[in-house]
Tab-separated table of C-alpha atoms and ligand atoms in Angstrom:
chain	number	residue	atom	x	y	z
K	20	UNK	CA	-12.481	1.772	21.480
K	21	UNK	CA	-11.000	4.734	19.241
K	22	UNK	CA	-8.589	3.999	16.814
K	23	UNK	CA	-4.857	3.597	18.140
K	24	UNK	CA	-1.993	3.400	15.997
K	25	UNK	CA	1.874	2.825	16.771
K	26	UNK	CA	3.765	5.770	15.962
K	27	UNK	CA	7.660	5.026	15.282
K	28	UNK	CA	8.413	8.320	16.588
K	29	UNK	CA	7.230	7.589	20.288
K	30	UNK	CA	7.689	3.782	19.769
K	31	UNK	CA	4.088	3.239	21.449
K	32	UNK	CA	0.569	2.909	20.577
K	33	UNK	CA	-1.195	6.315	20.824
K	34	UNK	CA	-5.108	7.466	20.349
K	35	UNK	CA	-5.303	8.888	16.747
K	36	UNK	CA	-6.220	12.101	16.615
K	37	UNK	CA	-6.252	14.320	13.601
K	38	UNK	CA	-5.043	17.963	13.477
K	39	UNK	CA	-8.118	19.333	11.816
K	40	UNK	CA	-11.107	17.905	13.136
K	41	UNK	CA	-12.656	15.146	10.360
K	42	UNK	CA	-9.686	15.512	7.861
K	43	UNK	CA	-6.524	13.408	7.377
K	44	UNK	CA	-3.663	14.738	5.701
K	45	UNK	CA	-1.733	11.510	5.142
K	46	UNK	CA	1.719	11.625	2.784
K	47	UNK	CA	3.102	8.067	1.720
K	48	UNK	CA	6.569	7.336	0.418
K	49	UNK	CA	5.962	5.664	-2.937
K	50	UNK	CA	8.125	3.694	-5.176
K	51	UNK	CA	11.315	4.851	-7.105
K	52	UNK	CA	10.419	3.893	-10.882
K	53	UNK	CA	13.692	2.405	-12.011
K	54	UNK	CA	12.186	-0.783	-12.299
K	55	UNK	CA	9.208	-2.674	-11.861
K	56	UNK	CA	7.858	-2.789	-8.387
K	57	UNK	CA	7.852	-6.160	-6.706
K	58	UNK	CA	5.031	-7.601	-4.317
K	59	UNK	CA	7.123	-6.659	-1.431
K	60	UNK	CA	7.009	-2.911	-2.381
K	61	UNK	CA	3.350	-3.623	-2.586
K	62	UNK	CA	3.026	-4.566	0.994
K	63	UNK	CA	3.985	-1.015	1.744
K	64	UNK	CA	1.493	0.489	-0.327
K	65	UNK	CA	-1.257	-1.966	0.618
K	66	UNK	CA	-0.680	-0.999	4.275
K	67	UNK	CA	-1.239	2.730	3.348
K	68	UNK	CA	-4.406	1.773	1.337
K	69	UNK	CA	-5.874	-0.268	4.436
K	70	UNK	CA	-4.996	2.711	6.563
K	71	UNK	CA	-6.817	5.379	4.645
K	72	UNK	CA	-9.854	2.683	3.963
K	73	UNK	CA	-9.892	2.360	7.891
K	74	UNK	CA	-10.030	6.253	8.479
K	75	UNK	CA	-12.563	6.653	6.100
K	76	UNK	CA	-14.610	3.877	7.487
K	77	UNK	CA	-14.067	5.921	10.918
K	78	UNK	CA	-15.438	8.964	9.284
K	79	UNK	CA	-12.465	11.073	8.267
K	80	UNK	CA	-11.940	12.688	4.907
K	81	UNK	CA	-8.471	11.708	4.044
K	82	UNK	CA	-6.131	13.574	1.846
K	83	UNK	CA	-3.610	11.190	0.485
K	84	UNK	CA	-0.655	11.875	-1.255
K	85	UNK	CA	1.870	9.171	-2.766
K	86	UNK	CA	5.015	10.329	-4.112
K	87	UNK	CA	6.534	8.923	-7.155
K	88	UNK	CA	10.524	9.077	-7.320
K	89	UNK	CA	12.053	9.617	-10.603
K	90	UNK	CA	15.282	11.451	-9.914
K	91	UNK	CA	17.806	11.645	-6.987
K	92	UNK	CA	17.284	8.349	-5.018
K	93	UNK	CA	20.902	7.027	-5.030
K	94	UNK	CA	22.400	3.613	-4.270
K	95	UNK	CA	23.898	4.601	-1.389
K	96	UNK	CA	21.377	6.833	0.275
K	97	UNK	CA	23.332	7.026	3.963
K	98	UNK	CA	25.205	10.810	3.610
K	99	UNK	CA	24.086	10.944	-0.192
K	100	UNK	CA	26.567	9.246	-1.891
K	101	UNK	CA	26.429	6.550	-4.588
K	102	UNK	CA	24.678	6.873	-7.993
K	103	UNK	CA	21.510	7.793	-8.984
K	104	UNK	CA	19.082	4.545	-9.482
K	105	UNK	CA	17.467	5.915	-12.326
K	106	UNK	CA	20.753	6.765	-14.133
K	107	UNK	CA	21.955	3.287	-13.361
K	108	UNK	CA	19.011	1.671	-14.759
K	109	UNK	CA	19.224	3.808	-17.866
K	110	UNK	CA	22.651	3.088	-18.373
K	111	UNK	CA	21.889	-0.519	-18.228
K	112	UNK	CA	19.037	-0.671	-20.109
K	113	UNK	CA	20.608	1.762	-22.657
K	114	UNK	CA	17.480	4.102	-22.649
K	115	UNK	CA	16.970	7.482	-21.345
K	116	UNK	CA	16.114	7.721	-17.850
K	117	UNK	CA	12.910	9.862	-18.588
K	118	UNK	CA	11.458	7.260	-20.628
K	119	UNK	CA	12.581	4.850	-17.741
K	120	UNK	CA	10.772	6.702	-15.372
K	121	UNK	CA	7.444	7.045	-17.448
K	122	UNK	CA	7.559	3.360	-18.295
K	123	UNK	CA	7.904	2.321	-14.618
K	124	UNK	CA	5.634	4.836	-13.348
K	125	UNK	CA	2.792	3.723	-15.786
K	126	UNK	CA	3.533	-0.021	-14.652
K	127	UNK	CA	3.138	0.780	-11.190
K	128	UNK	CA	-0.187	2.892	-11.585
K	129	UNK	CA	-1.633	-0.034	-13.156
K	130	UNK	CA	-0.279	-2.658	-10.652
K	131	UNK	CA	-2.122	-0.417	-8.162
K	132	UNK	CA	-5.119	-0.591	-9.878
K	133	UNK	CA	-5.019	-4.557	-10.317
K	134	UNK	CA	-4.387	-4.910	-6.608
K	135	UNK	CA	-7.762	-2.776	-5.682
K	136	UNK	CA	-5.564	-0.038	-4.051
K	137	UNK	CA	-7.918	3.261	-4.167
K	138	UNK	CA	-6.087	5.838	-5.951
K	139	UNK	CA	-4.753	8.913	-3.788
K	140	UNK	CA	-5.466	12.391	-4.323
K	141	UNK	CA	-2.401	13.055	-6.184
K	142	UNK	CA	0.789	11.044	-7.181
K	143	UNK	CA	3.178	13.919	-7.461
K	144	UNK	CA	6.550	13.276	-9.228
K	145	UNK	CA	10.034	14.708	-7.791
K	146	UNK	CA	10.973	16.114	-11.207
K	147	UNK	CA	8.093	18.294	-11.428
K	148	UNK	CA	8.723	19.741	-7.886
K	149	UNK	CA	12.507	21.191	-8.517
K	150	UNK	CA	11.139	24.855	-7.369
K	151	UNK	CA	9.567	23.817	-4.553
K	152	UNK	CA	12.610	22.147	-3.264
K	153	UNK	CA	14.792	24.755	-4.327
K	154	UNK	CA	12.676	27.220	-2.273
K	155	UNK	CA	13.518	25.011	0.827
K	156	UNK	CA	17.198	24.556	0.160
K	157	UNK	CA	17.632	28.282	-0.139
K	158	UNK	CA	15.756	28.720	3.028
K	159	UNK	CA	17.852	26.238	4.918
K	160	UNK	CA	20.700	27.958	3.731
K	161	UNK	CA	19.297	31.379	5.024
K	162	UNK	CA	18.793	29.828	8.262
K	163	UNK	CA	22.239	28.282	8.729
K	164	UNK	CA	21.065	24.652	8.591
K	165	UNK	CA	22.954	24.239	5.116
K	166	UNK	CA	26.056	24.966	3.426
K	167	UNK	CA	27.200	24.647	-0.219
K	168	UNK	CA	30.531	23.082	-1.142
K	169	UNK	CA	31.300	22.991	-4.979
K	170	UNK	CA	27.970	22.796	-6.416
K	171	UNK	CA	26.723	20.645	-3.784
K	172	UNK	CA	24.500	21.744	-0.963
K	173	UNK	CA	24.631	19.735	2.303
K	174	UNK	CA	22.366	19.900	5.495
K	175	UNK	CA	24.361	20.409	8.740
K	176	UNK	CA	23.217	17.718	10.924
K	177	UNK	CA	24.444	19.266	14.070
K	178	UNK	CA	22.072	22.207	13.662
K	179	UNK	CA	19.331	20.101	14.660
K	180	UNK	CA	19.426	18.675	17.916
K	181	UNK	CA	16.218	16.284	17.290
K	182	UNK	CA	18.325	14.666	14.655
K	183	UNK	CA	18.025	10.854	15.381
K	184	UNK	CA	14.788	11.080	17.682
K	185	UNK	CA	12.820	8.718	14.893
K	186	UNK	CA	15.660	6.223	14.337
K	187	UNK	CA	17.596	6.132	17.383
K	188	UNK	CA	20.834	6.841	15.299
K	189	UNK	CA	22.806	9.368	17.197
K	190	UNK	CA	25.124	11.626	15.362
K	191	UNK	CA	28.441	10.202	16.506
K	192	UNK	CA	27.185	6.656	15.852
K	193	UNK	CA	26.513	7.698	12.125
K	194	UNK	CA	29.847	8.710	11.904
K	195	UNK	CA	31.508	5.752	13.064
K	196	UNK	CA	29.651	3.560	11.264
K	197	UNK	CA	29.773	5.692	7.953
K	198	UNK	CA	30.074	3.087	5.252
K	199	UNK	CA	31.504	5.231	2.614
K	200	UNK	CA	34.428	7.421	2.286
K	201	UNK	CA	34.091	10.693	3.901
K	202	UNK	CA	33.659	13.491	1.392
K	203	UNK	CA	36.205	16.132	1.981
K	204	UNK	CA	33.627	18.956	1.445
K	205	UNK	CA	31.424	18.004	4.120
K	206	UNK	CA	31.605	19.763	7.405
K	207	UNK	CA	30.654	16.367	9.288
K	208	UNK	CA	30.589	13.021	7.800
K	209	UNK	CA	26.829	12.741	8.857
K	210	UNK	CA	25.583	15.869	6.725
K	211	UNK	CA	23.343	14.687	3.833
K	212	UNK	CA	22.936	16.134	0.641
K	213	UNK	CA	20.019	18.339	-0.199
K	214	UNK	CA	21.330	19.327	-3.678
K	215	UNK	CA	24.114	17.547	-5.879
K	216	UNK	CA	26.113	18.351	-8.791
K	217	UNK	CA	26.904	16.145	-11.903
K	218	UNK	CA	27.653	17.373	-15.027
K	219	UNK	CA	27.088	13.764	-16.387
K	220	UNK	CA	23.759	13.381	-14.941
K	221	UNK	CA	20.993	13.389	-17.621
K	222	UNK	CA	18.497	14.532	-15.213
K	223	UNK	CA	19.672	18.017	-14.416
K	224	UNK	CA	18.482	21.313	-13.486
K	225	UNK	CA	20.346	24.807	-13.487
K	226	UNK	CA	19.955	26.489	-10.326
K	227	UNK	CA	21.545	29.043	-8.369
K	228	UNK	CA	23.600	26.410	-6.823
K	229	UNK	CA	25.068	25.391	-10.252
K	230	UNK	CA	24.373	24.432	-13.599
K	231	UNK	CA	24.416	20.664	-13.519
K	232	UNK	CA	22.684	19.894	-10.511
K	233	UNK	CA	19.631	17.507	-9.233
K	234	UNK	CA	18.021	17.022	-5.928
K	235	UNK	CA	18.950	14.620	-3.046
K	236	UNK	CA	15.774	11.730	-2.541
K	237	UNK	CA	15.067	13.043	1.194
K	238	UNK	CA	14.513	16.734	-0.046
K	239	UNK	CA	12.092	15.582	-2.577
K	240	UNK	CA	9.628	14.095	-0.066
K	241	UNK	CA	9.817	17.171	2.152
K	242	UNK	CA	8.939	19.457	-0.520
K	243	UNK	CA	6.103	17.427	-1.867
K	244	UNK	CA	4.479	16.908	1.196
K	245	UNK	CA	4.463	20.653	1.729
K	246	UNK	CA	3.333	21.360	-1.467
K	247	UNK	CA	0.266	18.993	-1.586
K	248	UNK	CA	-0.599	18.969	2.145
K	249	UNK	CA	0.634	21.955	4.040
K	250	UNK	CA	3.718	22.372	6.378
K	251	UNK	CA	2.139	19.830	8.990
K	252	UNK	CA	0.500	16.751	8.204
K	253	UNK	CA	-1.110	13.916	10.456
K	254	UNK	CA	0.559	10.697	9.282
K	255	UNK	CA	3.608	9.901	7.132
K	256	UNK	CA	4.085	6.463	6.112
K	257	UNK	CA	6.795	4.064	4.323
K	258	UNK	CA	8.544	0.624	4.610
K	259	UNK	CA	10.899	0.187	7.947
K	260	UNK	CA	13.762	0.862	5.706
K	261	UNK	CA	12.376	4.459	5.194
K	262	UNK	CA	13.027	5.008	8.783
K	263	UNK	CA	16.769	5.804	8.472
K	264	UNK	CA	18.025	7.791	6.763
K	265	UNK	CA	15.265	9.120	4.388
K	266	UNK	CA	12.511	9.794	7.159
K	267	UNK	CA	15.002	11.149	9.725
K	268	UNK	CA	16.362	13.687	7.156
K	269	UNK	CA	13.003	14.376	6.117
K	270	UNK	CA	12.137	15.684	9.702
K	271	UNK	CA	15.590	17.499	9.874
K	272	UNK	CA	14.979	19.290	6.616
K	273	UNK	CA	11.368	20.160	7.047
K	274	UNK	CA	11.253	21.279	10.763
K	275	UNK	CA	14.225	23.557	10.283
K	276	UNK	CA	12.620	24.934	7.243
K	277	UNK	CA	9.246	25.579	9.006
K	278	UNK	CA	9.828	25.711	12.507
K	279	UNK	CA	7.009	23.485	13.226
K	280	UNK	CA	6.425	20.123	14.025
K	281	UNK	CA	6.240	17.726	10.528
K	282	UNK	CA	4.325	14.701	11.098
K	283	UNK	CA	2.183	13.858	13.965
K	284	UNK	CA	2.245	9.988	13.472
K	285	UNK	CA	5.258	8.153	11.462
K	286	UNK	CA	4.013	4.814	10.398
K	287	UNK	CA	6.325	1.964	9.100
K	288	UNK	CA	5.355	-1.522	7.428
K	289	UNK	CA	7.664	-4.405	7.781
K	290	UNK	CA	9.540	-6.418	5.050
K	291	UNK	CA	8.065	-8.834	3.108
K	292	UNK	CA	10.272	-11.750	3.282
K	293	UNK	CA	10.910	-14.665	0.849
K	294	UNK	CA	12.281	-18.069	2.113
K	295	UNK	CA	12.580	-16.409	5.428
K	296	UNK	CA	14.801	-13.618	4.171
K	297	UNK	CA	14.474	-10.235	2.696
K	298	UNK	CA	12.884	-9.727	-0.852
K	299	UNK	CA	14.779	-7.246	-2.798
K	300	UNK	CA	15.902	-6.391	-6.423
K	301	UNK	CA	19.511	-6.621	-5.498
K	302	UNK	CA	18.864	-10.325	-4.245
K	303	UNK	CA	17.175	-11.139	-7.425
K	304	UNK	CA	14.294	-12.942	-5.382
K	305	UNK	CA	11.539	-10.496	-6.185
K	306	UNK	CA	8.150	-11.473	-7.486
K	307	UNK	CA	5.937	-8.925	-9.488
K	308	UNK	CA	2.063	-9.061	-9.534
K	309	UNK	CA	2.312	-11.014	-13.077
K	310	UNK	CA	4.617	-13.378	-11.660
K	311	UNK	CA	1.911	-14.135	-9.146
K	312	UNK	CA	-0.910	-14.405	-11.789
K	313	UNK	CA	1.426	-16.784	-13.831
K	314	UNK	CA	0.913	-19.213	-11.020
K	315	UNK	CA	-2.736	-19.173	-11.304
K	316	UNK	CA	-3.632	-16.788	-8.409
K	317	UNK	CA	-5.842	-13.642	-8.664
K	318	UNK	CA	-4.804	-10.260	-7.698
K	319	UNK	CA	-7.541	-10.399	-4.828
K	320	UNK	CA	-5.905	-13.309	-3.617
K	321	UNK	CA	-2.425	-11.654	-3.708
K	322	UNK	CA	-3.942	-8.828	-2.213
K	323	UNK	CA	-5.534	-11.054	0.461
K	324	UNK	CA	-2.115	-12.662	1.152
K	325	UNK	CA	-0.295	-9.226	1.876
K	326	UNK	CA	-3.062	-8.183	3.632
K	327	UNK	CA	-3.917	-10.695	6.146
K	328	UNK	CA	-1.228	-10.078	8.826
K	329	UNK	CA	-0.605	-7.238	10.567
K	330	UNK	CA	1.492	-4.612	9.042
K	331	UNK	CA	4.272	-4.789	11.932
K	332	UNK	CA	4.903	-8.219	11.876
K	333	UNK	CA	7.147	-9.779	9.107
K	334	UNK	CA	5.421	-11.779	6.431
K	335	UNK	CA	6.958	-14.541	4.883
K	336	UNK	CA	5.837	-15.137	1.248
K	337	UNK	CA	5.657	-18.779	0.047
K	338	UNK	CA	3.607	-20.010	-2.495
K	339	UNK	CA	1.819	-22.530	0.295
K	340	UNK	CA	0.667	-19.624	2.105
K	341	UNK	CA	-0.385	-17.760	-1.050
K	342	UNK	CA	-2.578	-21.051	-2.020
K	343	UNK	CA	-3.631	-20.838	1.632
K	344	UNK	CA	-4.894	-17.390	1.441
K	345	UNK	CA	-6.951	-17.862	-1.889
K	346	UNK	CA	-8.690	-20.876	-0.497
K	347	UNK	CA	-9.637	-18.863	2.505
K	348	UNK	CA	-10.900	-16.236	0.283
K	349	UNK	CA	-12.736	-18.473	-1.658
K	350	UNK	CA	-14.344	-19.812	1.479
K	351	UNK	CA	-15.605	-16.060	2.343
K	352	UNK	CA	-16.755	-15.660	-1.184
K	353	UNK	CA	-18.838	-18.921	-0.737
K	354	UNK	CA	-20.084	-17.663	2.870
K	355	UNK	CA	-21.461	-14.410	0.768
K	356	UNK	CA	-23.101	-16.415	-1.716
K	357	UNK	CA	-25.035	-18.528	0.763
K	358	UNK	CA	-26.006	-15.387	2.922
K	359	UNK	CA	-27.155	-14.083	-0.315
K	360	UNK	CA	-29.380	-17.092	-0.968
K	361	UNK	CA	-30.620	-17.257	2.434
K	362	UNK	CA	-31.446	-13.441	2.629
K	363	UNK	CA	-33.660	-14.240	-0.859
K	364	UNK	CA	-35.421	-16.630	1.178
K	365	UNK	CA	-34.160	-19.211	-1.959
K	366	UNK	CA	-33.343	-21.820	0.677
K	367	UNK	CA	-35.545	-23.282	3.482
K	368	UNK	CA	-32.725	-24.341	5.675
K	369	UNK	CA	-32.143	-20.479	6.336
K	370	UNK	CA	-34.793	-20.352	8.880
K	371	UNK	CA	-33.351	-20.220	12.475
K	372	UNK	CA	-34.552	-23.025	14.641
K	373	UNK	CA	-37.162	-21.753	17.121
K	374	UNK	CA	-35.733	-19.745	19.845
K	375	UNK	CA	-32.759	-18.099	18.410
K	376	UNK	CA	-32.368	-14.793	16.985
K	377	UNK	CA	-31.431	-16.104	13.575
K	378	UNK	CA	-27.848	-14.890	13.752
K	379	UNK	CA	-28.260	-11.072	14.734
K	380	UNK	CA	-26.449	-11.265	17.804
K	381	UNK	CA	-23.679	-13.282	16.099
K	382	UNK	CA	-23.437	-10.160	13.830
K	383	UNK	CA	-23.271	-7.765	16.254
K	384	UNK	CA	-20.594	-9.597	18.027
K	385	UNK	CA	-18.627	-9.878	14.486
K	386	UNK	CA	-19.080	-6.094	13.889
K	387	UNK	CA	-17.622	-5.140	16.994
K	388	UNK	CA	-14.797	-7.597	17.152
K	389	UNK	CA	-13.712	-6.712	13.530
K	390	UNK	CA	-13.630	-3.135	14.617
K	391	UNK	CA	-11.746	-3.784	17.740
K	392	UNK	CA	-8.965	-5.457	15.612
K	393	UNK	CA	-8.569	-2.807	13.226
K	394	UNK	CA	-8.521	0.023	15.938
K	395	UNK	CA	-6.032	-1.774	17.663
K	396	UNK	CA	-3.358	-0.451	15.284
K	397	UNK	CA	-4.630	-2.122	12.081
K	398	UNK	CA	-4.394	-5.484	13.279
K	399	UNK	CA	-6.225	-7.113	10.423
K	400	UNK	CA	-5.182	-10.933	12.014
K	401	UNK	CA	-7.269	-9.991	14.770
K	402	UNK	CA	-9.938	-8.590	12.876
K	403	UNK	CA	-10.447	-11.369	10.680
K	404	UNK	CA	-11.871	-14.068	12.609
K	405	UNK	CA	-14.988	-11.998	13.109
K	406	UNK	CA	-15.827	-12.991	9.221
K	407	UNK	CA	-14.506	-16.714	9.594
K	408	UNK	CA	-16.857	-17.202	12.590
K	409	UNK	CA	-19.528	-16.121	10.518
K	410	UNK	CA	-18.966	-18.596	7.699
K	411	UNK	CA	-18.937	-21.467	10.593
K	412	UNK	CA	-22.221	-20.088	11.609
K	413	UNK	CA	-23.731	-20.190	7.910
K	414	UNK	CA	-22.683	-23.761	7.576
K	415	UNK	CA	-24.107	-24.526	10.653
K	416	UNK	CA	-27.608	-22.994	9.312
K	417	UNK	CA	-27.807	-20.605	12.100
K	418	UNK	CA	-29.119	-17.799	10.337
K	419	UNK	CA	-32.710	-16.416	9.499
K	420	UNK	CA	-33.335	-14.341	6.411
K	421	UNK	CA	-33.366	-11.171	8.759
K	422	UNK	CA	-29.852	-12.462	10.189
K	423	UNK	CA	-28.434	-13.222	6.730
K	424	UNK	CA	-29.613	-9.414	5.591
K	425	UNK	CA	-27.655	-8.111	8.432
K	426	UNK	CA	-24.658	-10.265	8.031
K	427	UNK	CA	-24.367	-9.359	4.259
K	428	UNK	CA	-24.488	-5.626	5.083
K	429	UNK	CA	-21.601	-6.224	7.550
K	430	UNK	CA	-19.524	-8.196	4.895
K	431	UNK	CA	-19.937	-5.376	2.572
K	432	UNK	CA	-19.022	-3.093	5.148
K	433	UNK	CA	-15.868	-4.944	5.970
K	434	UNK	CA	-14.911	-5.340	2.542
K	435	UNK	CA	-15.039	-1.541	2.000
K	436	UNK	CA	-11.920	-1.866	4.364
K	437	UNK	CA	-10.423	-5.294	3.146
K	438	UNK	CA	-11.151	-4.757	-0.656
K	439	UNK	CA	-10.724	-8.480	-1.455
K	440	UNK	CA	-14.127	-9.978	-2.072
K	441	UNK	CA	-15.581	-11.124	-4.769
K	442	UNK	CA	-18.032	-8.560	-6.638
K	443	UNK	CA	-21.052	-8.105	-4.795
K	444	UNK	CA	-22.948	-11.710	-4.704
K	445	UNK	CA	-25.992	-10.044	-5.801
K	446	UNK	CA	-24.378	-9.050	-9.003
K	447	UNK	CA	-22.508	-12.271	-9.377
K	448	UNK	CA	-25.541	-14.089	-8.725
K	449	UNK	CA	-27.423	-12.002	-11.523
K	450	UNK	CA	-24.939	-12.653	-14.205
K	451	UNK	CA	-24.465	-16.335	-13.737
K	452	UNK	CA	-28.401	-16.651	-13.795
K	453	UNK	CA	-28.246	-14.693	-16.980
K	454	UNK	CA	-25.705	-17.021	-18.521
K	455	UNK	CA	-27.960	-20.137	-17.203
K	456	UNK	CA	-30.803	-18.841	-18.977
K	457	UNK	CA	-28.687	-17.851	-22.136
K	458	UNK	CA	-27.660	-21.624	-21.773
K	459	UNK	CA	-31.007	-22.858	-21.603
K	460	UNK	CA	-32.196	-21.374	-24.394
K	461	UNK	CA	-29.117	-22.695	-26.464
K	462	UNK	CA	-29.988	-26.351	-25.339
K	463	UNK	CA	-33.787	-25.537	-26.427
K	464	UNK	CA	-32.794	-24.765	-30.073
K	465	UNK	CA	-30.214	-27.663	-29.841
K	466	UNK	CA	-27.191	-25.282	-30.211
K	467	UNK	CA	-25.060	-27.643	-27.942
K	468	UNK	CA	-22.004	-26.032	-28.910
K	469	UNK	CA	-22.813	-22.515	-27.079
K	470	UNK	CA	-24.620	-24.324	-24.307
K	471	UNK	CA	-21.233	-26.223	-23.576
K	472	UNK	CA	-19.222	-23.251	-23.830
K	473	UNK	CA	-21.127	-21.523	-21.522
K	474	UNK	CA	-20.755	-24.382	-19.209
K	475	UNK	CA	-17.164	-24.418	-19.657
K	476	UNK	CA	-16.697	-20.557	-19.511
K	477	UNK	CA	-18.812	-20.826	-15.998
K	478	UNK	CA	-16.709	-23.537	-14.934
K	479	UNK	CA	-13.085	-21.862	-15.669
K	480	UNK	CA	-14.410	-19.470	-13.090
K	481	UNK	CA	-14.871	-22.150	-10.671
K	482	UNK	CA	-18.789	-22.239	-10.813
K	483	UNK	CA	-20.203	-25.626	-11.483
K	484	UNK	CA	-23.883	-26.177	-12.950
K	485	UNK	CA	-26.103	-28.983	-11.537
K	486	UNK	CA	-29.353	-29.872	-13.202
K	487	UNK	CA	-32.135	-30.475	-10.444
K	488	UNK	CA	-35.735	-31.031	-10.399
K	489	UNK	CA	-35.979	-27.493	-9.470
K	490	UNK	CA	-34.095	-26.370	-12.677
K	491	UNK	CA	-30.460	-25.500	-12.891
K	492	UNK	CA	-28.725	-24.804	-9.743
K	493	UNK	CA	-24.858	-23.389	-9.471
K	494	UNK	CA	-22.344	-23.821	-6.814
K	495	UNK	CA	-18.661	-23.073	-6.125
K	496	UNK	CA	-16.146	-25.740	-7.324
O	25	AMP	P1	11.556	1.760	-3.195
O	25	AMP	O1	11.007	1.814	-4.677
O	25	AMP	O2	12.644	1.047	-3.411
O	25	AMP	O3	11.963	3.408	-2.950
O	25	AMP	O4	10.890	1.195	-2.326
O	25	AMP	C1	9.448	1.654	-2.310
O	25	AMP	C2	8.597	1.122	-0.692
O	25	AMP	O5	8.395	-0.239	-1.088
O	25	AMP	C3	9.420	1.848	0.138
O	25	AMP	O6	8.426	2.177	1.378
O	25	AMP	C4	10.055	0.734	0.895
O	25	AMP	O7	10.215	0.713	2.244
O	25	AMP	C5	9.300	-0.482	0.667
O	25	AMP	N1	9.791	-1.989	0.154
O	25	AMP	C6	10.994	-2.368	-0.198
O	25	AMP	N2	11.323	-3.658	-0.304
O	25	AMP	C7	10.309	-3.971	0.552
O	25	AMP	C8	9.906	-5.196	0.862
O	25	AMP	N3	10.479	-6.391	0.612
O	25	AMP	N4	8.941	-5.523	1.828
O	25	AMP	C9	7.935	-4.460	2.113
O	25	AMP	N5	8.330	-3.287	1.901
O	25	AMP	C10	9.486	-3.047	0.918
O	26	ZN	ZN1	9.818	9.487	0.790
């Protein structure tokens, strides 16, 4: 089966085909760096990472861009009213908004690394792309899609008949449901801001629209995607809340400006919930990567907890669920360790019973099932049983040496996509063996302090040493 993705634009699964053979251009809406990103945000970014890894596994070169929003994301982004989140945070913390942006962008990139997220080709910042935004806004004014009013520039929604196709919102409904008082200067309440004017704003630029202006959030992504990937891209991602107004507005701006279709596939991940409700900064029920680590979980286990469901299913984060994810992961780590031992023929039980193929057929089936799951719109939940079935087979002693070698190769392939398993078991094995040798040497020279220290250090990692007639063996707790 070929890769199929659920396209929010058409509301159905479609076979994936890139514009340019072998290359995928993908833009991921990134964080607004006014505070520390929470693990809900990382669900959206882990989904993008999984998508990129699966495309690479499928043989594509992926040109991936994830923006960093450091200006212009308003507290109420419907219709372009409200205050800039960056400036509001700066006021609250009594700091300069530029410093706030620098601080949280740094933490964000650090958290990405800790979660094993592959680096994008570039992480453009909105504030570095003002000329590119102005170019599009001027073009939209020239083409009659935008108008100026008192230093502000608005996109005139009625000039783009496809407005609403992505979200299903119709212009008249947007009007009726508009939550904010209609600005007099707008021709229509549904029109949204491309550029805003505010002398009090700290992050501001002088342009032909006025001396004290800053961009709207939507135009930022249109400009950064175009600058780094071109007028047309294959995939645009975000969280479910980005569908409207953000992505609807991006489509209107970009397509009105270029006259071409913007992204072929629009993909959105569902929110992470906590205690059955939304996890969000405004509700004060968010966890950061640090919070999860402080509870004793590794960032790998967090990655696994956030990735193991399907991205279009709601996921409820609980400590019980996190614990369960951690132990499921430990059992997979244990499986790779056992396979490594069989592959090295350390354990005789690895020899398959006469008349079986030593697990080769099993591995073939696991490979196919794993790929079928991910090809089906990145359904990790459907792909994972392939790995757990292998684990059962290992415990049942069904692998020969050749079968174990093949199984290990598959596990490594699968983990290049999932990115959750422990460092290569062979390396781990070597490192632990090295420490055991050091401990033996210490014991020989009666340095019991060091020998105990090494034992404790390994124990803290969950590795138990056992003295046996064959020498010291190690196993996982
Ligand atoms: P923001 O920093 O608010 O612009 O959000 C960054 C990304 O995180 C966006 O793609 C949001 O859709 C996504 N996001 C925000 N809250 C959650 C949540 N609770 N679960 C999943 N994704 C979220
Ligand atoms: Zn965006």
